[in-house]
Amino acid sequence: MPANTALLVLEDGTTLHGTAFGAHGETFGEMVFNTGMTGYQETLTDPSYCRQIVAMTAPHIGNTGVNDEDPESRQVWVSGYVVREPARLASSWRATRDLDAYLRAEGVPGIAVRGTRLLTRRVREQGAMRAAISTVETSPEKLLERVLASPQMTGADLALVVSTPEPYTISPEGPARYRVVAVDLGIKASTPRHLAARGCEVVVVPATTTATQILAEAPDGVFFSNGPGDPAAATYALDAMRAVLDAGLPVFGICLGSQILALALGLRTYKLRYGHRGVNQPVMDLATGRVYITSHNHGFAAALPGDAHGPGEGGVSAETRDGTTWAHIPPESLKPFGTPYGPAVVSHVNLNDGVVEGLRLEQRPVFSVQYHPEAAPGPHDAADHFDQFRALLDHRTGR
């Protein structure tokens, strides 16, 4: 192929020709889209995007370049990057390089295409699907063959790929009031910083850390992080979660950690058609009626109690307790349900599609949300979830 051209092929045969940027070569992954208008550096370095090709719906990406303060992990995790128009100039006093140079250094191919709106609509209609970006292959048919031979996301155990290989500790600036073990299933750097800002000494441990090893740290509470892949494949995390719940410790889980909690409570998980990715998802706290605008990045979800699959995106509307229609979720699914650890409730739901966004045990200090309260890049509506976890730690330690 000419040096400046690239090819994007989806598993349904959709083919887009565009301009290459970033690294030269070929990459495969699940085609998804992100609706955020900002935060591209945080998106690129979010481990939850491992083995995914991300298309940005905002038309102009790279305006503020790349800096050394905003990465959320040790590397770029997206497999490939699709934008309508990469910025030709980077303008920010914080920038150390531009987006093109950053992707080249990280070995990540990108493609600029005029059809990002078409691409987004195709993924919304057909669902997330396997795809490839290539700057070397000229034949869409040959590239499609390799796309169809690439691995599916269902069944993929990717927390092992992104997790820290060794434990490390993040300490608060002042005296540590609490000791928290954070199980790294794909943790973002902002998360332990939020915990440390609330007086926690955070011991971040690899995904495969056993419950015996977690409890040996004598934690006041345990945090299960976000991460990529199919939650049903992360059986080691499920084993650890069950044992930590048996120990009666305060537990806070987000994203993949929330899905692992759902499995421990006896719920099922399932793959969303195209997932939630962006910084504009409306989520209702059912206990207070408050609506949070939240940052999401997940392709799997917890099914409703008694449901093998969950409503999925675009489910059927149902009236709720007060007679209003605000989510695609049956009212009976909002009642407490039995678990091996006592009654639990669905605590949060997505107002766009009724997907479960939070769980809470009624008689134990355990809760989770299926989104990013640390935000990075934002919004910051849900930062108070860290305060809720701190309140559980206070009660545990008698403070």
GROMACS .gro file of C-alpha atoms in nm:
model
  399
    1MET     CA    1   0.000   0.000   0.000
    2PRO     CA    2   0.114   0.361  -0.047
    3ALA     CA    3   0.290   0.481   0.267
    4ASN     CA    4   0.012   0.721   0.365
    5THR     CA    5  -0.288   0.492   0.326
    6ALA     CA    6  -0.455   0.240   0.555
    7LEU     CA    7  -0.739  -0.010   0.541
    8LEU     CA    8  -1.006  -0.082   0.803
    9VAL     CA    9  -1.208  -0.402   0.765
   10LEU     CA   10  -1.487  -0.526   0.995
   11GLU     CA   11  -1.594  -0.887   1.024
   12ASP     CA   12  -1.921  -0.816   0.843
   13GLY     CA   13  -1.716  -0.707   0.540
   14THR     CA   14  -1.750  -0.332   0.595
   15THR     CA   15  -1.439  -0.173   0.446
   16LEU     CA   16  -1.311   0.180   0.491
   17HIS     CA   17  -1.006   0.330   0.322
   18GLY     CA   18  -0.827   0.612   0.500
   19THR     CA   19  -0.508   0.789   0.587
   20ALA     CA   20  -0.254   0.611   0.806
   21PHE     CA   21  -0.113   0.767   1.118
   22GLY     CA   22   0.065   0.625   1.417
   23ALA     CA   23   0.258   0.301   1.372
   24HIS     CA   24   0.307   0.124   1.041
   25GLY     CA   25   0.177  -0.233   1.027
   26GLU     CA   26  -0.134  -0.434   1.106
   27THR     CA   27  -0.351  -0.486   1.412
   28PHE     CA   28  -0.660  -0.684   1.512
   29GLY     CA   29  -0.918  -0.632   1.784
   30GLU     CA   30  -1.282  -0.575   1.870
   31MET     CA   31  -1.425  -0.267   1.696
   32VAL     CA   32  -1.588  -0.030   1.949
   33PHE     CA   33  -1.659   0.341   1.972
   34ASN     CA   34  -1.609   0.605   2.242
   35THR     CA   35  -1.840   0.905   2.265
   36GLY     CA   36  -1.613   1.126   2.476
   37MET     CA   37  -1.521   1.465   2.333
   38THR     CA   38  -1.207   1.480   2.548
   39GLY     CA   39  -0.970   1.250   2.731
   40TYR     CA   40  -0.816   1.067   2.439
   41GLN     CA   41  -0.491   1.004   2.626
   42GLU     CA   42  -0.678   0.850   2.919
   43THR     CA   43  -0.874   0.637   2.672
   44LEU     CA   44  -0.561   0.512   2.500
   45THR     CA   45  -0.398   0.411   2.828
   46ASP     CA   46  -0.706   0.260   2.998
   47PRO     CA   47  -0.629  -0.114   3.036
   48SER     CA   48  -0.998  -0.192   2.988
   49TYR     CA   49  -0.944  -0.124   2.614
   50CYS     CA   50  -0.699  -0.412   2.578
   51ARG     CA   51  -0.748  -0.590   2.242
   52GLN     CA   52  -0.996  -0.331   2.113
   53ILE     CA   53  -0.983  -0.098   1.815
   54VAL     CA   54  -1.139   0.228   1.934
   55ALA     CA   55  -1.317   0.476   1.710
   56MET     CA   56  -1.368   0.826   1.851
   57THR     CA   57  -1.701   0.988   1.763
   58ALA     CA   58  -1.565   1.338   1.828
   59PRO     CA   59  -1.438   1.459   1.489
   60HIS     CA   60  -1.105   1.616   1.585
   61ILE     CA   61  -0.862   1.425   1.809
   62GLY     CA   62  -0.513   1.522   1.923
   63ASN     CA   63  -0.551   1.899   1.964
   64THR     CA   64  -0.370   1.915   2.298
   65GLY     CA   65  -0.104   1.658   2.216
   66VAL     CA   66   0.026   1.408   2.471
   67ASN     CA   67   0.187   1.473   2.809
   68ASP     CA   68   0.358   1.274   3.081
   69GLU     CA   69   0.101   1.338   3.355
   70ASP     CA   70  -0.225   1.199   3.213
   71PRO     CA   71  -0.150   0.832   3.125
   72GLU     CA   72  -0.364   0.594   3.327
   73SER     CA   73  -0.122   0.301   3.299
   74ARG     CA   74   0.226   0.203   3.187
   75GLN     CA   75   0.142   0.186   2.814
   76VAL     CA   76  -0.118   0.233   2.542
   77TRP     CA   77  -0.357  -0.063   2.551
   78VAL     CA   78  -0.585  -0.005   2.252
   79SER     CA   79  -0.501  -0.229   1.957
   80GLY     CA   80  -0.580   0.038   1.701
   81TYR     CA   81  -0.721   0.390   1.681
   82VAL     CA   82  -0.979   0.535   1.442
   83VAL     CA   83  -1.052   0.907   1.413
   84ARG     CA   84  -1.211   1.133   1.158
   85GLU     CA   85  -0.929   1.386   1.160
   86PRO     CA   86  -0.611   1.374   1.370
   87ALA     CA   87  -0.491   1.719   1.470
   88ARG     CA   88  -0.212   1.850   1.249
   89LEU     CA   89  -0.076   2.062   1.535
   90ALA     CA   90  -0.066   1.999   1.910
   91SER     CA   91  -0.120   2.310   2.121
   92SER     CA   92  -0.082   2.285   2.499
   93TRP     CA   93   0.182   2.400   2.745
   94ARG     CA   94   0.168   2.050   2.893
   95ALA     CA   95   0.229   1.863   2.566
   96THR     CA   96   0.559   1.682   2.516
   97ARG     CA   97   0.475   1.529   2.175
   98ASP     CA   98   0.187   1.491   1.934
   99LEU     CA   99  -0.057   1.202   1.905
  100ASP     CA  100   0.096   1.063   1.586
  101ALA     CA  101   0.442   1.037   1.742
  102TYR     CA  102   0.296   0.884   2.058
  103LEU     CA  103   0.117   0.606   1.870
  104ARG     CA  104   0.428   0.540   1.659
  105ALA     CA  105   0.639   0.503   1.972
  106GLU     CA  106   0.381   0.270   2.126
  107GLY     CA  107   0.350   0.058   1.811
  108VAL     CA  108  -0.023   0.128   1.765
  109PRO     CA  109  -0.159   0.175   1.409
  110GLY     CA  110  -0.419   0.443   1.347
  111ILE     CA  111  -0.644   0.534   1.057
  112ALA     CA  112  -0.819   0.861   0.975
  113VAL     CA  113  -1.146   0.805   0.786
  114ARG     CA  114  -1.426   1.037   0.683
  115GLY     CA  115  -1.679   0.769   0.773
  116THR     CA  116  -1.663   0.762   1.154
  117ARG     CA  117  -2.036   0.840   1.169
  118LEU     CA  118  -2.109   0.549   0.935
  119LEU     CA  119  -1.876   0.327   1.137
  120THR     CA  120  -2.045   0.418   1.466
  121ARG     CA  121  -2.389   0.351   1.326
  122ARG     CA  122  -2.275   0.017   1.187
  123VAL     CA  123  -2.144  -0.091   1.529
  124ARG     CA  124  -2.464   0.029   1.698
  125GLU     CA  125  -2.678  -0.165   1.454
  126GLN     CA  126  -2.467  -0.479   1.412
  127GLY     CA  127  -2.288  -0.481   1.747
  128ALA     CA  128  -1.922  -0.476   1.842
  129MET     CA  129  -1.733  -0.700   1.603
  130ARG     CA  130  -1.384  -0.808   1.517
  131ALA     CA  131  -1.185  -0.579   1.291
  132ALA     CA  132  -0.839  -0.497   1.160
  133ILE     CA  133  -0.638  -0.192   1.059
  134SER     CA  134  -0.360  -0.246   0.809
  135THR     CA  135  -0.112  -0.020   0.636
  136VAL     CA  136   0.042  -0.315   0.448
  137GLU     CA  137  -0.247  -0.521   0.309
  138THR     CA  138  -0.409  -0.399  -0.014
  139SER     CA  139  -0.681  -0.666  -0.039
  140PRO     CA  140  -0.991  -0.624   0.181
  141GLU     CA  141  -1.079  -0.986   0.112
  142LYS     CA  142  -0.748  -1.118   0.243
  143LEU     CA  143  -0.763  -0.892   0.549
  144LEU     CA  144  -1.121  -1.007   0.617
  145GLU     CA  145  -1.004  -1.369   0.622
  146ARG     CA  146  -0.759  -1.287   0.898
  147VAL     CA  147  -1.022  -1.086   1.086
  148LEU     CA  148  -1.253  -1.387   1.087
  149ALA     CA  149  -0.969  -1.603   1.219
  150SER     CA  150  -0.891  -1.363   1.506
  151PRO     CA  151  -1.013  -1.436   1.863
  152GLN     CA  152  -1.354  -1.333   1.994
  153MET     CA  153  -1.393  -1.115   2.303
  154THR     CA  154  -1.638  -1.360   2.461
  155GLY     CA  155  -1.435  -1.597   2.672
  156ALA     CA  156  -1.123  -1.378   2.663
  157ASP     CA  157  -0.930  -1.363   2.991
  158LEU     CA  158  -0.746  -1.032   2.957
  159ALA     CA  159  -0.704  -0.921   3.318
  160LEU     CA  160  -0.399  -1.145   3.324
  161VAL     CA  161  -0.253  -0.949   3.031
  162VAL     CA  162  -0.287  -0.601   3.181
  163SER     CA  163  -0.243  -0.659   3.554
  164THR     CA  164   0.068  -0.553   3.744
  165PRO     CA  165   0.328  -0.833   3.760
  166GLU     CA  166   0.431  -0.736   4.114
  167PRO     CA  167   0.257  -0.571   4.410
  168TYR     CA  168   0.320  -0.203   4.481
  169THR     CA  169   0.197   0.048   4.736
  170ILE     CA  170   0.046   0.395   4.700
  171SER     CA  171   0.061   0.589   5.027
  172PRO     CA  172  -0.135   0.895   5.138
  173GLU     CA  173   0.046   1.223   5.191
  174GLY     CA  174  -0.030   1.219   5.563
  175PRO     CA  175  -0.071   0.934   5.811
  176ALA     CA  176  -0.249   0.626   5.676
  177ARG     CA  177  -0.590   0.581   5.837
  178TYR     CA  178  -0.681   0.262   5.652
  179ARG     CA  179  -0.511  -0.024   5.470
  180VAL     CA  180  -0.677  -0.130   5.144
  181VAL     CA  181  -0.581  -0.411   4.908
  182ALA     CA  182  -0.668  -0.322   4.547
  183VAL     CA  183  -0.691  -0.622   4.316
  184ASP     CA  184  -0.556  -0.503   3.981
  185LEU     CA  185  -0.775  -0.644   3.705
  186GLY     CA  186  -0.676  -0.349   3.486
  187ILE     CA  187  -0.666  -0.063   3.733
  188LYS     CA  188  -0.628   0.299   3.623
  189ALA     CA  189  -0.366   0.509   3.799
  190SER     CA  190  -0.624   0.761   3.918
  191THR     CA  191  -0.805   0.503   4.131
  192PRO     CA  192  -0.544   0.436   4.401
  193ARG     CA  193  -0.475   0.810   4.406
  194HIS     CA  194  -0.841   0.873   4.494
  195LEU     CA  195  -0.820   0.615   4.771
  196ALA     CA  196  -0.491   0.758   4.900
  197ALA     CA  197  -0.645   1.106   4.908
  198ARG     CA  198  -0.895   0.965   5.158
  199GLY     CA  199  -0.629   0.833   5.391
  200CYS     CA  200  -0.585   0.485   5.247
  201GLU     CA  201  -0.255   0.304   5.215
  202VAL     CA  202  -0.328   0.110   4.895
  203VAL     CA  203  -0.152  -0.218   4.828
  204VAL     CA  204  -0.209  -0.292   4.458
  205VAL     CA  205  -0.177  -0.665   4.389
  206PRO     CA  206  -0.179  -0.879   4.071
  207ALA     CA  207  -0.508  -1.015   3.938
  208THR     CA  208  -0.426  -1.372   4.040
  209THR     CA  209  -0.356  -1.287   4.405
  210THR     CA  210  -0.539  -1.541   4.619
  211ALA     CA  211  -0.772  -1.460   4.904
  212THR     CA  212  -0.519  -1.607   5.147
  213GLN     CA  213  -0.259  -1.361   5.019
  214ILE     CA  214  -0.508  -1.072   5.031
  215LEU     CA  215  -0.610  -1.146   5.388
  216ALA     CA  216  -0.243  -1.186   5.489
  217GLU     CA  217  -0.205  -0.811   5.420
  218ALA     CA  218  -0.449  -0.747   5.709
  219PRO     CA  219  -0.659  -0.502   5.506
  220ASP     CA  220  -0.941  -0.291   5.641
  221GLY     CA  221  -1.110  -0.327   5.302
  222VAL     CA  222  -1.064  -0.470   4.954
  223PHE     CA  223  -1.111  -0.299   4.618
  224PHE     CA  224  -1.166  -0.488   4.291
  225SER     CA  225  -1.078  -0.276   3.988
  226ASN     CA  226  -1.195  -0.231   3.634
  227GLY     CA  227  -1.042  -0.438   3.357
  228PRO     CA  228  -1.085  -0.591   3.011
  229GLY     CA  229  -1.228  -0.916   2.883
  230ASP     CA  230  -1.506  -1.155   2.978
  231PRO     CA  231  -1.577  -1.160   3.353
  232ALA     CA  232  -1.681  -1.526   3.332
  233ALA     CA  233  -1.324  -1.612   3.229
  234ALA     CA  234  -1.163  -1.449   3.536
  235THR     CA  235  -1.235  -1.742   3.769
  236TYR     CA  236  -0.935  -1.659   3.991
  237ALA     CA  237  -1.088  -1.318   4.070
  238LEU     CA  238  -1.423  -1.480   4.144
  239ASP     CA  239  -1.258  -1.722   4.390
  240ALA     CA  240  -1.085  -1.432   4.564
  241MET     CA  241  -1.407  -1.229   4.578
  242ARG     CA  242  -1.603  -1.514   4.737
  243ALA     CA  243  -1.341  -1.569   5.006
  244VAL     CA  244  -1.315  -1.196   5.082
  245LEU     CA  245  -1.694  -1.180   5.115
  246ASP     CA  246  -1.682  -1.480   5.348
  247ALA     CA  247  -1.429  -1.289   5.562
  248GLY     CA  248  -1.678  -1.005   5.608
  249LEU     CA  249  -1.447  -0.726   5.491
  250PRO     CA  250  -1.574  -0.406   5.327
  251VAL     CA  251  -1.564  -0.451   4.950
  252PHE     CA  252  -1.588  -0.196   4.669
  253GLY     CA  253  -1.584  -0.306   4.306
  254ILE     CA  254  -1.599  -0.109   3.982
  255CYS     CA  255  -1.659  -0.219   3.622
  256LEU     CA  256  -1.507  -0.568   3.588
  257GLY     CA  257  -1.489  -0.580   3.967
  258SER     CA  258  -1.864  -0.515   3.978
  259GLN     CA  259  -1.926  -0.796   3.732
  260ILE     CA  260  -1.712  -1.031   3.942
  261LEU     CA  261  -1.924  -0.936   4.245
  262ALA     CA  262  -2.238  -1.012   4.042
  263LEU     CA  263  -2.108  -1.361   3.966
  264ALA     CA  264  -2.025  -1.415   4.333
  265LEU     CA  265  -2.381  -1.316   4.425
  266GLY     CA  266  -2.522  -1.575   4.185
  267LEU     CA  267  -2.611  -1.345   3.896
  268ARG     CA  268  -2.502  -1.405   3.539
  269THR     CA  269  -2.304  -1.183   3.309
  270TYR     CA  270  -2.357  -1.130   2.938
  271LYS     CA  271  -2.207  -0.939   2.649
  272LEU     CA  272  -2.371  -0.611   2.553
  273ARG     CA  273  -2.440  -0.556   2.186
  274TYR     CA  274  -2.207  -0.258   2.156
  275GLY     CA  275  -2.125  -0.169   2.515
  276HIS     CA  276  -2.097   0.159   2.704
  277ARG     CA  277  -1.789   0.369   2.630
  278GLY     CA  278  -1.768   0.742   2.689
  279VAL     CA  279  -1.818   1.008   2.954
  280ASN     CA  280  -2.188   1.082   2.919
  281GLN     CA  281  -2.383   0.780   3.051
  282PRO     CA  282  -2.679   0.872   3.278
  283VAL     CA  283  -2.706   0.640   3.579
  284MET     CA  284  -2.971   0.655   3.851
  285ASP     CA  285  -2.905   0.572   4.215
  286LEU     CA  286  -3.229   0.391   4.300
  287ALA     CA  287  -3.201   0.467   4.673
  288THR     CA  288  -3.189   0.844   4.629
  289GLY     CA  289  -3.318   0.910   4.279
  290ARG     CA  290  -3.001   1.103   4.201
  291VAL     CA  291  -2.880   1.082   3.842
  292TYR     CA  292  -2.505   1.069   3.785
  293ILE     CA  293  -2.343   1.147   3.450
  294THR     CA  294  -2.072   0.885   3.442
  295SER     CA  295  -1.763   0.759   3.262
  296HIS     CA  296  -1.795   0.409   3.118
  297ASN     CA  297  -1.586   0.150   2.942
  298HIS     CA  298  -1.740  -0.196   2.949
  299GLY     CA  299  -1.869  -0.446   2.696
  300PHE     CA  300  -2.014  -0.694   2.947
  301ALA     CA  301  -2.279  -0.644   3.214
  302ALA     CA  302  -2.450  -0.819   3.504
  303ALA     CA  303  -2.786  -0.971   3.423
  304LEU     CA  304  -3.091  -0.879   3.625
  305PRO     CA  305  -3.191  -1.115   3.905
  306GLY     CA  306  -3.370  -1.414   3.755
  307ASP     CA  307  -3.262  -1.320   3.403
  308ALA     CA  308  -3.007  -1.523   3.209
  309HIS     CA  309  -2.918  -1.240   2.976
  310GLY     CA  310  -3.031  -0.899   3.104
  311PRO     CA  311  -3.222  -0.640   2.902
  312GLY     CA  312  -2.933  -0.548   2.674
  313GLU     CA  313  -2.930  -0.224   2.484
  314GLY     CA  314  -3.259  -0.119   2.333
  315GLY     CA  315  -3.476  -0.332   2.563
  316VAL     CA  316  -3.849  -0.290   2.620
  317SER     CA  317  -3.962  -0.002   2.842
  318ALA     CA  318  -4.150  -0.079   3.161
  319GLU     CA  319  -4.321   0.142   3.418
  320THR     CA  320  -4.141   0.163   3.750
  321ARG     CA  321  -4.257   0.215   4.108
  322ASP     CA  322  -4.397   0.565   4.059
  323GLY     CA  323  -4.548   0.492   3.717
  324THR     CA  324  -4.284   0.674   3.516
  325THR     CA  325  -4.083   0.520   3.236
  326TRP     CA  326  -3.717   0.598   3.296
  327ALA     CA  327  -3.545   0.273   3.211
  328HIS     CA  328  -3.589  -0.047   3.017
  329ILE     CA  329  -3.611  -0.269   3.324
  330PRO     CA  330  -3.897  -0.465   3.488
  331PRO     CA  331  -3.991  -0.322   3.830
  332GLU     CA  332  -3.985  -0.668   3.992
  333SER     CA  333  -3.616  -0.691   3.914
  334LEU     CA  334  -3.550  -0.400   4.150
  335LYS     CA  335  -3.665  -0.593   4.458
  336PRO     CA  336  -3.411  -0.750   4.697
  337PHE     CA  337  -3.288  -1.092   4.590
  338GLY     CA  338  -3.124  -1.372   4.781
  339THR     CA  339  -2.751  -1.444   4.766
  340PRO     CA  340  -2.509  -1.666   4.965
  341TYR     CA  341  -2.419  -1.348   5.159
  342GLY     CA  342  -2.768  -1.228   5.246
  343PRO     CA  343  -3.012  -1.010   5.053
  344ALA     CA  344  -2.883  -0.782   4.779
  345VAL     CA  345  -3.033  -0.517   4.556
  346VAL     CA  346  -2.968  -0.361   4.219
  347SER     CA  347  -2.857  -0.018   4.338
  348HIS     CA  348  -2.799   0.167   4.009
  349VAL     CA  349  -2.935   0.138   3.655
  350ASN     CA  350  -2.846   0.299   3.325
  351LEU     CA  351  -3.123   0.534   3.214
  352ASN     CA  352  -3.047   0.481   2.847
  353ASP     CA  353  -3.107   0.107   2.839
  354GLY     CA  354  -3.183  -0.029   3.186
  355VAL     CA  355  -2.854  -0.214   3.221
  356VAL     CA  356  -2.752  -0.295   3.578
  357GLU     CA  357  -2.494  -0.037   3.691
  358GLY     CA  358  -2.456  -0.116   4.060
  359LEU     CA  359  -2.512  -0.379   4.329
  360ARG     CA  360  -2.527  -0.362   4.708
  361LEU     CA  361  -2.553  -0.618   4.987
  362GLU     CA  362  -2.810  -0.509   5.242
  363GLN     CA  363  -2.652  -0.672   5.548
  364ARG     CA  364  -2.280  -0.649   5.464
  365PRO     CA  365  -2.045  -0.358   5.380
  366VAL     CA  366  -2.028  -0.445   5.012
  367PHE     CA  367  -2.119  -0.244   4.703
  368SER     CA  368  -2.014  -0.198   4.342
  369VAL     CA  369  -2.075   0.018   4.037
  370GLN     CA  370  -2.025  -0.075   3.676
  371TYR     CA  371  -1.860   0.253   3.576
  372HIS     CA  372  -1.555   0.468   3.660
  373PRO     CA  373  -1.599   0.688   3.969
  374GLU     CA  374  -1.236   0.802   3.932
  375ALA     CA  375  -1.344   0.941   3.593
  376ALA     CA  376  -1.011   1.042   3.432
  377PRO     CA  377  -1.091   1.250   3.230
  378GLY     CA  378  -1.436   1.306   3.375
  379PRO     CA  379  -1.705   1.378   3.467
  380HIS     CA  380  -1.657   1.371   3.844
  381ASP     CA  381  -2.018   1.318   3.952
  382ALA     CA  382  -1.948   0.976   4.104
  383ALA     CA  383  -1.634   1.058   4.306
  384ASP     CA  384  -1.845   1.037   4.620
  385HIS     CA  385  -1.844   0.656   4.586
  386PHE     CA  386  -1.491   0.668   4.729
  387ASP     CA  387  -1.636   0.857   5.027
  388GLN     CA  388  -1.898   0.585   5.067
  389PHE     CA  389  -1.621   0.325   5.076
  390ARG     CA  390  -1.432   0.534   5.331
  391ALA     CA  391  -1.746   0.540   5.549
  392LEU     CA  392  -1.750   0.159   5.542
  393LEU     CA  393  -1.382   0.157   5.640
  394ASP     CA  394  -1.457   0.400   5.925
  395HIS     CA  395  -1.723   0.166   6.058
  396ARG     CA  396  -1.492  -0.133   6.023
  397THR     CA  397  -1.206   0.036   6.211
  398GLY     CA  398  -1.426   0.208   6.470
  399ARG     CA  399  -1.334   0.561   6.362
   0.00000   0.00000   0.00000
